[in-house]
Every structure is written in C-alpha cells, then in structure tokens.
Amino acid sequence: MTIIATLLFVIVLSASFGVILLSIRNAMPRIREVIDMEFAPSPQRERRIILGEMRRLAPAEIIPFPAMSRAHNAPRLAA
C-alpha cells in the first residue's frame, strides 16, 4: 500500500511540475515583452492598439446621452 501511495505521489508531483513548465513556456513571449518594456532606455508611456477599420482618421460620430428629467420636489407631508 505504501508503494502505491508513493508511486501516485511521484506521478502527481511530476505531472504538476510538467504543467508549471508548460505554462511558463507558453507565457514566455509576453514575459519577454514586459521585461523589454521595463528595462528599455526610454519607457513607453502608452501602447497603441489598432483594430481593423479604426485605423482611418475619419471623425467619430458623437452620440449624446438623453438628458434625464429632473424630479419635481413639491412639498410633501409626512404621515
């Protein structure tokens, strides 16, 4: 019984170690990008994100929010 428990423990320990290594390997491009940004000679203050058709310089349409009507505060009597 002890041998089975030890074997299961070793298998689970090696599987968790493998998952940790796989996660770090998949995250490595982003980790390198962050390290390069942090230790660059002049840190970049903003990040440019361009999504498809947003690249054009046409002015955006302004949609006003509807104005909320104010509640009339008439004198009320407490019951």
Coordinates of N, CA and C in Angstrom, one line a residue, residues 10-63:
V10 N 4.5 10.5 -6.6 CA 5.6 10.8 -7.6 C 5.0 11.2 -8.9
I11 N 3.9 10.4 -9.4 CA 3.3 10.7 -10.7 C 2.6 12.1 -10.6
V12 N 1.9 12.4 -9.6 CA 1.2 13.7 -9.5 C 2.2 14.8 -9.3
L13 N 3.3 14.6 -8.6 CA 4.3 15.6 -8.5 C 5.0 15.9 -9.8
S14 N 5.3 14.9 -10.6 CA 5.9 15.1 -11.9 C 4.9 15.8 -12.9
A15 N 3.6 15.4 -12.8 CA 2.6 16.0 -13.6 C 2.4 17.5 -13.3
S16 N 2.4 17.8 -12.1 CA 2.3 19.3 -11.7 C 3.5 20.0 -12.1
F17 N 4.7 19.4 -12.0 CA 5.9 20.1 -12.5 C 5.9 20.3 -14.0
G18 N 5.3 19.3 -14.7 CA 5.2 19.5 -16.2 C 4.2 20.6 -16.6
V19 N 3.1 20.7 -15.8 CA 2.1 21.7 -16.1 C 2.7 23.1 -15.8
I20 N 3.5 23.2 -14.8 CA 4.1 24.5 -14.5 C 5.1 24.9 -15.6
L21 N 5.9 24.0 -16.0 CA 6.8 24.3 -17.1 C 6.1 24.6 -18.4
L22 N 5.1 23.9 -18.7 CA 4.3 24.2 -19.9 C 3.7 25.6 -19.9
S23 N 3.2 26.0 -18.7 CA 2.6 27.3 -18.5 C 3.6 28.4 -18.7
I24 N 4.8 28.2 -18.1 CA 5.8 29.2 -18.2 C 6.3 29.3 -19.7
R25 N 6.4 28.2 -20.4 CA 6.8 28.2 -21.8 C 5.8 28.9 -22.7
N26 N 4.5 28.7 -22.4 CA 3.5 29.4 -23.2 C 3.5 30.9 -22.9
A27 N 3.8 31.3 -21.7 CA 3.8 32.7 -21.3 C 5.1 33.4 -21.6
M28 N 6.1 32.7 -22.1 CA 7.4 33.3 -22.3 C 7.4 34.5 -23.3
P29 N 6.7 34.5 -24.4 CA 6.7 35.7 -25.3 C 6.2 37.0 -24.5
R30 N 5.1 36.9 -23.7 CA 4.6 38.0 -23.0 C 5.6 38.4 -21.9
I31 N 6.2 37.5 -21.3 CA 7.2 37.8 -20.2 C 8.4 38.6 -20.8
R32 N 8.8 38.1 -22.0 CA 9.9 38.9 -22.6 C 9.5 40.3 -23.0
E33 N 8.3 40.4 -23.5 CA 7.8 41.7 -23.9 C 7.7 42.7 -22.7
V34 N 7.3 42.2 -21.6 CA 7.2 43.0 -20.4 C 8.6 43.4 -19.9
I35 N 9.5 42.4 -19.9 CA 10.9 42.7 -19.5 C 11.5 43.7 -20.4
D36 N 11.3 43.6 -21.7 CA 11.9 44.6 -22.7 C 11.3 46.0 -22.4
M37 N 10.0 46.0 -22.1 CA 9.3 47.3 -21.9 C 9.9 48.0 -20.6
E38 N 10.1 47.2 -19.6 CA 10.5 47.7 -18.3 C 12.0 48.2 -18.3
F39 N 12.8 47.5 -19.0 CA 14.2 47.8 -19.0 C 14.7 48.5 -20.3
A40 N 13.8 49.1 -21.0 CA 14.1 49.8 -22.2 C 14.7 51.2 -21.8
P41 N 15.6 51.8 -22.7 CA 16.2 53.0 -22.3 C 15.2 54.1 -22.0
S42 N 14.1 54.2 -22.8 CA 13.1 55.2 -22.6 C 11.8 54.4 -22.5
P43 N 11.2 54.4 -21.3 CA 10.0 53.6 -21.1 C 8.8 54.1 -22.0
Q44 N 8.1 53.2 -22.6 CA 6.9 53.6 -23.4 C 5.8 53.9 -22.5
R45 N 5.2 55.1 -22.7 CA 4.1 55.6 -21.8 C 2.8 55.1 -22.2
E46 N 2.6 54.8 -23.5 CA 1.3 54.3 -23.9 C 1.5 53.2 -24.9
R47 N 0.4 52.4 -25.1 CA 0.5 51.3 -26.0 C -0.5 51.5 -27.1
R48 N -0.1 51.3 -28.3 CA -1.0 51.6 -29.5 C -1.7 50.2 -29.8
I49 N -3.0 50.3 -29.8 CA -3.8 49.1 -30.2 C -4.6 49.6 -31.4
I50 N -4.5 48.9 -32.5 CA -5.2 49.2 -33.8 C -6.1 48.0 -34.1
L51 N -7.4 48.3 -34.2 CA -8.3 47.2 -34.5 C -9.0 47.5 -35.9
G52 N -8.6 46.8 -36.9 CA -9.2 46.8 -38.2 C -9.5 48.2 -38.7
E53 N -10.7 48.6 -38.9 CA -11.1 49.8 -39.6 C -10.9 51.1 -38.7
M54 N -10.5 50.9 -37.5 CA -10.3 52.1 -36.6 C -9.0 52.8 -37.0
R55 N -8.3 52.3 -37.9 CA -7.0 52.9 -38.3 C -7.3 54.3 -39.1
R56 N -8.4 54.4 -39.7 CA -8.6 55.6 -40.5 C -8.8 56.8 -39.6
L57 N -8.6 58.0 -40.2 CA -8.6 59.2 -39.4 C -9.9 60.0 -39.6
A58 N -11.0 59.3 -39.9 CA -12.3 60.0 -40.0 C -12.8 60.4 -38.6
P59 N -13.5 61.5 -38.5 CA -14.0 61.9 -37.2 C -15.2 60.9 -36.8
A60 N -15.2 60.7 -35.5 CA -16.2 59.8 -35.0 C -17.5 60.5 -34.8
E61 N -18.6 59.8 -34.9 CA -19.9 60.4 -34.7 C -20.2 60.5 -33.2
I62 N -20.6 61.6 -32.8 CA -20.9 61.9 -31.4 C -22.4 61.6 -31.1
I63 N -22.6 60.7 -30.2 CA -24.0 60.3 -29.8 C -24.2 60.9 -28.4

